[in-house]
């Protein structure tokens, strides 16, 4: 069956999927430690289990609960979504980072076991539940990135992150510590580059990890500001005004580009939907979206390998972005701020930016993608790796994890 015909026919059952699904059934939770120091391999990108996807008629007309929020709730009440590190918390974080650096343990082997935070860890446990099951975002302030420098900041940041989830690879190079920074890539070449490595605008999207963390190391001269939106508030708005758009977004007719970041035997794209339901009673609405990875497939659609975007899809993309913009909460990340977001129920965007001239530093955010597996409180997802410790992310063959201290 040609890929372009998949939208016309009944989706294949999981046991009939192509080789990437079969090849991925390996024990990622017990990976070779000579390659993966913590013994866990990132699972990577996968097509969904199509028989677990539900038709539009099964989706709720309205989502209720703590994952639904409006800008008005939080714009004038930043104390409800920010936490300034206390001196005690910073002292604990700094001392633990110093001890870790003396241990000669590779940064890719960091874990709660070798990065104990008896005081801050308790707060992070409560914040983790709100990230996963509540409003889905938190902004920490006062991280001592300038005082500590890149190395110690990276250690402290990753150590803190282990209390929220398992770090996963973010690209074909195995970066588990990523860097959002303009390295001079051409943002018009969207089939060849990743937008986070440019100064271009990023439209509303979700990353390939359950939780994304962004630590501000240096600000830009202008722009680069953050916007976030509740997926469920956006969903409710669309159900009220454009249910046809919601229906289009629930259909597994969307192709996402791997941009060459794939293992041997895997396809160049993934076919999936944008909105899912958790495959369980009263399952929550889950969102997986990034327009740059949808629009970059021209080299395949021009050859008839995947379908071109339909008018309904083009309209759905425009309406989704417009609705996110209307319902977004705006924030500016200062040096030492850490923003954590849940990709399950929050979409995020950033404005285009302009950097300072040398010798001033360029805008720089350290990024973490963190996995929260199903058995440890994460959402139940219609993917075969739903209960793997490092579900999601981007894994190419057995590429070892890597923690560069700056953009490469």
Short mmCIF file of C-alpha atoms in Angstrom, two decimals:
data_model
loop_
_atom_site.label_atom_id
_atom_site.label_comp_id
_atom_site.label_asym_id
_atom_site.label_seq_id
_atom_site.Cartn_x
_atom_site.Cartn_y
_atom_site.Cartn_z
CA UNK A 1 0.00 0.00 0.00
CA UNK A 2 1.43 3.35 -1.01
CA UNK A 3 1.81 5.84 1.86
CA UNK A 4 -0.38 8.33 0.07
CA UNK A 5 -3.32 5.91 0.25
CA UNK A 6 -3.23 5.47 3.99
CA UNK A 7 -5.67 8.31 4.57
CA UNK A 8 -8.24 6.53 2.43
CA UNK A 9 -8.14 3.12 4.04
CA UNK A 10 -8.48 1.55 7.44
CA UNK A 11 -5.28 2.01 9.46
CA UNK A 12 -3.07 -1.03 9.72
CA UNK A 13 -3.15 -2.99 12.96
CA UNK A 14 0.03 -2.77 15.07
CA UNK A 15 1.20 -6.26 14.09
CA UNK A 16 1.10 -5.23 10.44
CA UNK A 17 3.09 -2.04 10.83
CA UNK A 18 6.39 -1.62 9.07
CA UNK A 19 9.75 -2.64 10.50
CA UNK A 20 10.32 0.40 12.79
CA UNK A 21 7.57 -0.80 15.15
CA UNK A 22 8.96 -4.33 15.29
CA UNK A 23 12.57 -3.17 15.61
CA UNK A 24 11.73 -0.87 18.47
CA UNK A 25 10.50 -3.72 20.69
CA UNK A 26 13.76 -3.95 22.57
CA UNK A 27 14.47 -3.58 26.24
CA UNK A 28 15.21 0.13 26.42
CA UNK A 29 14.94 0.06 30.22
CA UNK A 30 17.96 -2.26 30.39
CA UNK A 31 20.29 -0.74 27.81
CA UNK A 32 24.05 -1.40 27.75
CA UNK A 33 25.71 0.86 30.32
CA UNK A 34 28.88 1.20 28.29
CA UNK A 35 26.75 3.30 25.89
CA UNK A 36 23.96 4.55 28.18
CA UNK A 37 25.47 5.26 31.63
CA UNK A 38 22.13 5.19 33.45
CA UNK A 39 21.14 1.96 31.70
CA UNK A 40 18.16 3.48 29.88
CA UNK A 41 17.90 4.13 26.13
CA UNK A 42 15.57 6.81 24.74
CA UNK A 43 12.70 5.06 22.96
CA UNK A 44 12.38 7.61 20.13
CA UNK A 45 9.64 8.67 17.72
CA UNK A 46 7.00 6.11 16.76
CA UNK A 47 3.74 5.85 14.94
CA UNK A 48 0.75 5.32 17.24
CA UNK A 49 -1.01 2.01 17.74
CA UNK A 50 -3.74 2.75 15.25
CA UNK A 51 -6.32 0.44 16.78
CA UNK A 52 -6.14 2.54 19.97
CA UNK A 53 -7.01 5.79 18.20
CA UNK A 54 -10.60 6.90 18.68
CA UNK A 55 -12.93 8.60 16.17
CA UNK A 56 -14.08 12.16 16.69
CA UNK A 57 -17.45 10.97 17.95
CA UNK A 58 -15.77 9.48 21.04
CA UNK A 59 -14.11 12.76 22.03
CA UNK A 60 -15.72 14.90 24.75
CA UNK A 61 -17.67 18.00 23.77
CA UNK A 62 -15.95 19.83 26.63
CA UNK A 63 -12.96 19.20 28.88
CA UNK A 64 -13.21 20.21 32.54
CA UNK A 65 -10.80 20.16 35.46
CA UNK A 66 -7.46 21.71 36.46
CA UNK A 67 -5.88 21.32 33.01
CA UNK A 68 -8.31 23.93 31.65
CA UNK A 69 -7.22 27.50 32.38
CA UNK A 70 -7.53 30.95 30.91
CA UNK A 71 -5.04 33.77 30.59
CA UNK A 72 -7.19 35.91 32.87
CA UNK A 73 -6.65 33.45 35.73
CA UNK A 74 -2.89 33.88 35.70
CA UNK A 75 -1.91 37.14 33.99
CA UNK A 76 -2.40 39.22 37.14
CA UNK A 77 -1.45 36.44 39.58
CA UNK A 78 2.11 35.36 38.75
CA UNK A 79 2.58 34.10 42.33
CA UNK A 80 0.30 31.17 41.42
CA UNK A 81 2.69 29.89 38.75
CA UNK A 82 6.14 31.08 39.84
CA UNK A 83 8.49 29.91 42.57
CA UNK A 84 11.61 31.80 43.58
CA UNK A 85 14.28 29.46 44.87
CA UNK A 86 14.96 29.99 48.57
CA UNK A 87 18.50 30.38 49.92
CA UNK A 88 18.16 26.95 51.52
CA UNK A 89 17.11 25.36 48.23
CA UNK A 90 19.94 27.03 46.30
CA UNK A 91 22.49 26.00 48.95
CA UNK A 92 21.30 22.39 48.72
CA UNK A 93 21.27 22.44 44.92
CA UNK A 94 24.75 24.00 44.72
CA UNK A 95 26.32 21.67 47.29
CA UNK A 96 24.86 18.58 45.62
CA UNK A 97 26.14 19.78 42.26
CA UNK A 98 29.63 20.24 43.72
CA UNK A 99 29.56 16.72 45.18
CA UNK A 100 28.39 15.26 41.88
CA UNK A 101 31.17 17.01 39.95
CA UNK A 102 33.74 15.52 42.34
CA UNK A 103 32.39 12.01 41.80
CA UNK A 104 33.59 11.75 38.17
CA UNK A 105 30.17 10.34 37.22
CA UNK A 106 29.32 11.35 33.65
CA UNK A 107 26.54 13.91 33.43
CA UNK A 108 24.61 11.43 31.29
CA UNK A 109 24.54 9.13 34.33
CA UNK A 110 22.90 11.63 36.71
CA UNK A 111 19.85 10.41 38.64
CA UNK A 112 17.95 11.01 41.86
CA UNK A 113 20.13 8.33 43.47
CA UNK A 114 23.40 10.18 42.89
CA UNK A 115 21.87 13.66 43.11
CA UNK A 116 20.01 13.72 46.46
CA UNK A 117 17.81 16.74 47.21
CA UNK A 118 16.10 15.93 50.53
CA UNK A 119 14.55 19.41 50.88
CA UNK A 120 13.95 20.61 47.33
CA UNK A 121 13.00 17.11 46.21
CA UNK A 122 9.83 17.21 48.30
CA UNK A 123 8.70 20.43 46.66
CA UNK A 124 9.50 19.05 43.22
CA UNK A 125 7.31 15.98 43.86
CA UNK A 126 4.28 18.23 44.41
CA UNK A 127 5.17 20.41 41.42
CA UNK A 128 5.53 17.32 39.24
CA UNK A 129 1.94 16.30 39.95
CA UNK A 130 0.70 19.78 39.01
CA UNK A 131 2.79 19.68 35.85
CA UNK A 132 1.39 16.33 34.76
CA UNK A 133 -2.18 16.49 36.03
CA UNK A 134 -2.81 20.19 36.67
CA UNK A 135 -2.23 23.46 34.85
CA UNK A 136 0.95 22.03 33.28
CA UNK A 137 3.50 24.82 33.83
CA UNK A 138 5.76 26.41 36.44
CA UNK A 139 8.37 29.16 36.32
CA UNK A 140 11.30 28.97 38.73
CA UNK A 141 13.25 32.15 39.40
CA UNK A 142 16.65 32.90 40.89
CA UNK A 143 18.73 29.96 39.62
CA UNK A 144 22.38 31.04 40.00
CA UNK A 145 23.39 30.49 36.39
CA UNK A 146 25.69 33.54 36.20
CA UNK A 147 27.44 32.75 39.46
CA UNK A 148 27.80 29.02 38.79
CA UNK A 149 28.80 29.10 35.12
CA UNK A 150 27.82 26.65 32.39
CA UNK A 151 29.22 23.43 33.87
CA UNK A 152 27.85 23.67 37.39
CA UNK A 153 24.59 25.14 36.09
CA UNK A 154 24.17 22.18 33.73
CA UNK A 155 24.79 19.71 36.58
CA UNK A 156 22.38 21.45 38.96
CA UNK A 157 19.74 21.86 36.23
CA UNK A 158 19.88 18.24 35.11
CA UNK A 159 19.93 17.04 38.70
CA UNK A 160 16.82 19.07 39.43
CA UNK A 161 15.23 17.67 36.27
CA UNK A 162 15.61 14.06 37.43
CA UNK A 163 12.93 14.76 40.05
CA UNK A 164 10.44 15.55 37.31
CA UNK A 165 11.27 12.85 34.76
CA UNK A 166 13.89 10.87 32.85
CA UNK A 167 15.93 12.93 30.38
CA UNK A 168 15.59 11.83 26.75
CA UNK A 169 17.60 12.51 23.61
CA UNK A 170 16.48 15.60 21.67
CA UNK A 171 18.18 15.05 18.31
CA UNK A 172 20.19 12.68 16.15
CA UNK A 173 23.37 13.60 18.04
CA UNK A 174 21.99 12.23 21.30
CA UNK A 175 21.85 15.59 23.06
CA UNK A 176 20.06 15.10 26.37
CA UNK A 177 21.08 18.61 27.34
CA UNK A 178 19.93 20.80 24.47
CA UNK A 179 20.69 24.42 23.63
CA UNK A 180 18.15 26.80 22.14
CA UNK A 181 20.45 29.23 20.38
CA UNK A 182 20.88 30.85 16.97
CA UNK A 183 23.82 29.06 15.38
CA UNK A 184 23.29 30.61 11.95
CA UNK A 185 21.09 27.93 10.37
CA UNK A 186 18.76 29.14 7.60
CA UNK A 187 15.19 29.10 8.99
CA UNK A 188 13.72 28.86 5.48
CA UNK A 189 15.29 25.40 5.03
CA UNK A 190 12.76 23.77 7.32
CA UNK A 191 13.28 20.29 5.82
CA UNK A 192 16.96 20.36 6.79
CA UNK A 193 17.20 22.26 10.08
CA UNK A 194 15.54 22.50 13.50
CA UNK A 195 14.00 25.92 14.21
CA UNK A 196 15.35 26.07 17.77
CA UNK A 197 18.80 26.60 16.21
CA UNK A 198 17.64 29.86 14.58
CA UNK A 199 16.22 33.20 15.75
CA UNK A 200 12.99 32.69 13.81
CA UNK A 201 9.54 32.68 15.32
CA UNK A 202 8.35 29.34 16.67
CA UNK A 203 4.64 28.72 16.24
CA UNK A 204 2.63 26.94 18.92
CA UNK A 205 3.85 23.39 19.30
CA UNK A 206 4.64 20.55 21.70
CA UNK A 207 8.02 18.82 21.98
CA UNK A 208 8.69 15.07 21.81
CA UNK A 209 8.90 14.60 25.57
CA UNK A 210 6.33 14.66 28.35
CA UNK A 211 7.92 17.71 30.00
CA UNK A 212 10.17 20.39 28.52
CA UNK A 213 12.47 22.55 30.64
CA UNK A 214 14.07 25.82 29.54
CA UNK A 215 16.79 27.49 31.62
CA UNK A 216 17.60 31.06 30.56
CA UNK A 217 21.38 31.55 30.44
CA UNK A 218 21.39 34.74 28.36
CA UNK A 219 18.66 36.99 26.94
CA UNK A 220 18.43 38.45 23.46
CA UNK A 221 18.56 42.14 22.65
CA UNK A 222 14.89 42.06 21.72
CA UNK A 223 12.19 39.44 21.19
CA UNK A 224 12.43 35.76 22.05
CA UNK A 225 9.50 36.00 24.44
CA UNK A 226 7.40 33.03 25.51
CA UNK A 227 3.70 32.27 25.00
CA UNK A 228 1.86 29.25 26.34
CA UNK A 229 -1.72 28.02 25.97
CA UNK A 230 -3.84 25.38 27.66
CA UNK A 231 -4.53 22.65 25.11
CA UNK A 232 -7.85 21.95 26.80
CA UNK A 233 -8.98 25.59 26.81
CA UNK A 234 -8.07 25.75 23.10
CA UNK A 235 -9.87 22.45 22.50
CA UNK A 236 -13.01 23.70 24.25
CA UNK A 237 -12.98 26.92 22.24
CA UNK A 238 -12.68 24.96 19.01
CA UNK A 239 -15.45 22.55 19.99
CA UNK A 240 -17.74 25.52 20.56
CA UNK A 241 -16.91 27.38 17.36
CA UNK A 242 -15.19 25.01 14.92
CA UNK A 243 -15.98 21.36 15.66
CA UNK A 244 -15.06 20.59 12.06
CA UNK A 245 -11.48 21.65 12.85
CA UNK A 246 -11.39 19.41 15.92
CA UNK A 247 -12.62 16.50 13.81
CA UNK A 248 -9.82 17.08 11.29
CA UNK A 249 -7.26 17.20 14.10
CA UNK A 250 -8.46 13.87 15.54
CA UNK A 251 -7.98 12.00 12.28
CA UNK A 252 -4.73 10.04 11.66
CA UNK A 253 -4.08 11.88 8.40
CA UNK A 254 -1.18 14.03 9.59
CA UNK A 255 2.36 13.30 8.46
CA UNK A 256 5.28 14.52 10.56
CA UNK A 257 8.78 14.81 9.13
CA UNK A 258 11.66 13.02 10.87
CA UNK A 259 14.07 15.38 9.07
CA UNK A 260 16.55 12.54 8.65
CA UNK A 261 16.75 11.88 12.40
CA UNK A 262 15.85 8.20 12.18
CA UNK A 263 17.27 4.77 12.87
CA UNK A 264 18.04 2.16 10.23
CA UNK A 265 14.87 0.80 8.68
CA UNK A 266 12.61 3.61 9.84
CA UNK A 267 10.44 5.71 7.55
CA UNK A 268 11.23 9.35 6.81
CA UNK A 269 7.93 10.40 8.36
CA UNK A 270 5.32 9.42 10.92
CA UNK A 271 1.59 9.27 10.24
CA UNK A 272 -0.52 10.22 13.22
CA UNK A 273 -3.25 12.53 14.52
CA UNK A 274 -2.94 15.81 16.42
CA UNK A 275 -5.54 15.16 19.14
CA UNK A 276 -5.70 11.76 20.86
CA UNK A 277 -7.69 10.25 23.70
CA UNK A 278 -5.93 8.36 26.45
CA UNK A 279 -6.81 4.70 25.78
CA UNK A 280 -8.66 4.16 29.05
CA UNK A 281 -12.10 4.98 30.52
CA UNK A 282 -12.64 8.74 30.69
CA UNK A 283 -9.32 9.27 28.93
CA UNK A 284 -8.00 12.81 28.66
CA UNK A 285 -7.44 14.66 25.38
CA UNK A 286 -3.76 14.66 24.47
CA UNK A 287 -2.07 16.86 21.84
CA UNK A 288 0.95 16.18 19.61
CA UNK A 289 1.72 19.10 17.30
CA UNK A 290 4.46 21.03 15.54
CA UNK A 291 3.58 22.79 12.27
CA UNK A 292 7.21 23.00 11.14
CA UNK A 293 7.39 19.20 10.99
CA UNK A 294 4.19 19.07 8.94
CA UNK A 295 5.08 21.80 6.45
CA UNK A 296 8.57 20.45 5.75
CA UNK A 297 7.37 17.36 3.84
CA UNK A 298 7.20 18.96 0.39
CA UNK A 299 10.15 16.89 -0.86
CA UNK A 300 8.04 13.76 -0.26
CA UNK A 301 4.59 15.03 -1.23
CA UNK A 302 5.99 16.37 -4.51
CA UNK A 303 6.98 12.78 -5.34
CA UNK A 304 3.62 11.37 -4.30
CA UNK A 305 5.09 9.53 -1.32
CA UNK A 306 2.81 11.29 1.17
CA UNK A 307 -0.38 13.27 0.51
CA UNK A 308 -0.26 17.03 0.17
CA UNK A 309 -2.05 18.96 2.89
CA UNK A 310 -5.75 19.23 2.13
CA UNK A 311 -7.70 22.48 2.33
CA UNK A 312 -9.27 21.21 5.54
CA UNK A 313 -5.84 20.57 7.03
CA UNK A 314 -4.52 23.97 5.98
CA UNK A 315 -7.52 25.62 7.58
CA UNK A 316 -7.20 23.52 10.74
CA UNK A 317 -3.57 24.58 11.12
CA UNK A 318 -4.44 28.26 10.73
CA UNK A 319 -7.40 28.11 13.10
CA UNK A 320 -5.41 26.18 15.73
CA UNK A 321 -2.57 28.73 15.68
CA UNK A 322 -4.97 31.67 15.75
CA UNK A 323 -6.91 30.22 18.69
CA UNK A 324 -3.71 29.55 20.64
CA UNK A 325 -2.62 33.15 20.10
CA UNK A 326 -5.98 34.46 21.34
CA UNK A 327 -5.83 32.35 24.52
CA UNK A 328 -2.10 32.58 25.26
CA UNK A 329 -0.37 33.58 28.48
CA UNK A 330 2.68 35.73 27.74
CA UNK A 331 5.86 35.67 29.78
CA UNK A 332 9.45 36.87 29.51
CA UNK A 333 12.24 34.61 30.71
CA UNK A 334 14.95 36.46 32.63
CA UNK A 335 18.47 35.12 33.23
CA UNK A 336 18.18 32.45 35.92
CA UNK A 337 14.55 31.59 35.15
CA UNK A 338 13.55 27.97 34.46
CA UNK A 339 10.27 27.28 32.68
CA UNK A 340 8.88 23.72 32.88
CA UNK A 341 5.90 22.79 30.70
CA UNK A 342 3.87 19.63 30.18
CA UNK A 343 3.64 18.81 26.49
CA UNK A 344 0.49 16.77 27.07
CA UNK A 345 -1.78 19.72 27.85
CA UNK A 346 0.24 22.88 27.09
CA UNK A 347 1.37 24.26 23.73
CA UNK A 348 4.17 26.82 23.65
CA UNK A 349 5.58 29.36 21.20
CA UNK A 350 8.20 32.07 21.05
CA UNK A 351 8.53 35.32 19.19
CA UNK A 352 11.36 35.94 16.71
CA UNK A 353 14.35 37.65 18.26
CA UNK A 354 17.45 39.71 17.59
CA UNK A 355 20.70 39.03 19.41
CA UNK A 356 23.17 41.49 20.89
CA UNK A 357 26.25 42.29 18.85
CA UNK A 358 29.52 40.66 19.98
CA UNK A 359 31.07 40.52 22.49
CA UNK A 360 27.72 40.35 24.28
CA UNK A 361 26.46 36.74 24.55
CA UNK A 362 23.74 35.46 22.25
CA UNK A 363 20.36 34.37 23.59
CA UNK A 364 20.85 30.96 25.17
CA UNK A 365 18.42 28.56 26.80
CA UNK A 366 19.47 25.16 28.13
CA UNK A 367 16.74 22.66 27.29
CA UNK A 368 15.64 19.38 28.87
CA UNK A 369 13.13 16.90 27.51
CA UNK A 370 11.85 14.71 30.33
CA UNK A 371 9.79 11.52 30.14
CA UNK A 372 7.11 10.58 32.68
CA UNK A 373 6.18 6.93 32.05
CA UNK A 374 2.68 5.65 32.59
CA UNK A 375 3.59 3.56 35.67
CA UNK A 376 5.14 6.62 37.33
CA UNK A 377 2.15 8.92 36.98
CA UNK A 378 2.45 9.87 33.32
CA UNK A 379 -0.42 9.92 30.85
CA UNK A 380 -1.44 6.66 29.20
CA UNK A 381 -0.64 7.13 25.51
CA UNK A 382 -1.61 5.14 22.40
CA UNK A 383 2.01 4.27 21.68
CA UNK A 384 3.77 0.98 22.36
CA UNK A 385 6.38 2.72 24.57
CA UNK A 386 3.80 4.33 26.89
CA UNK A 387 5.30 2.65 29.95
CA UNK A 388 8.98 2.88 29.02
CA UNK A 389 11.05 5.08 31.33
CA UNK A 390 12.41 7.18 28.47
CA UNK A 391 9.43 7.16 26.16
CA UNK A 392 9.42 9.60 23.27
CA UNK A 393 12.40 11.77 22.37
CA UNK A 394 14.58 11.23 19.29
CA UNK A 395 16.88 8.21 19.23
CA UNK A 396 19.01 7.23 16.23
CA UNK A 397 20.20 3.62 16.44
CA UNK A 398 22.44 3.27 19.51
CA UNK A 399 23.76 6.83 19.50
CA UNK A 400 25.09 7.48 23.00
CA UNK A 401 23.61 10.33 25.06
CA UNK A 402 25.66 13.52 25.08
CA UNK A 403 25.61 16.62 27.31
CA UNK A 404 27.37 19.50 25.53
CA UNK A 405 27.66 22.63 27.65
CA UNK A 406 26.85 24.89 24.71
CA UNK A 407 25.35 24.66 21.24
CA UNK A 408 27.16 22.46 18.73
#
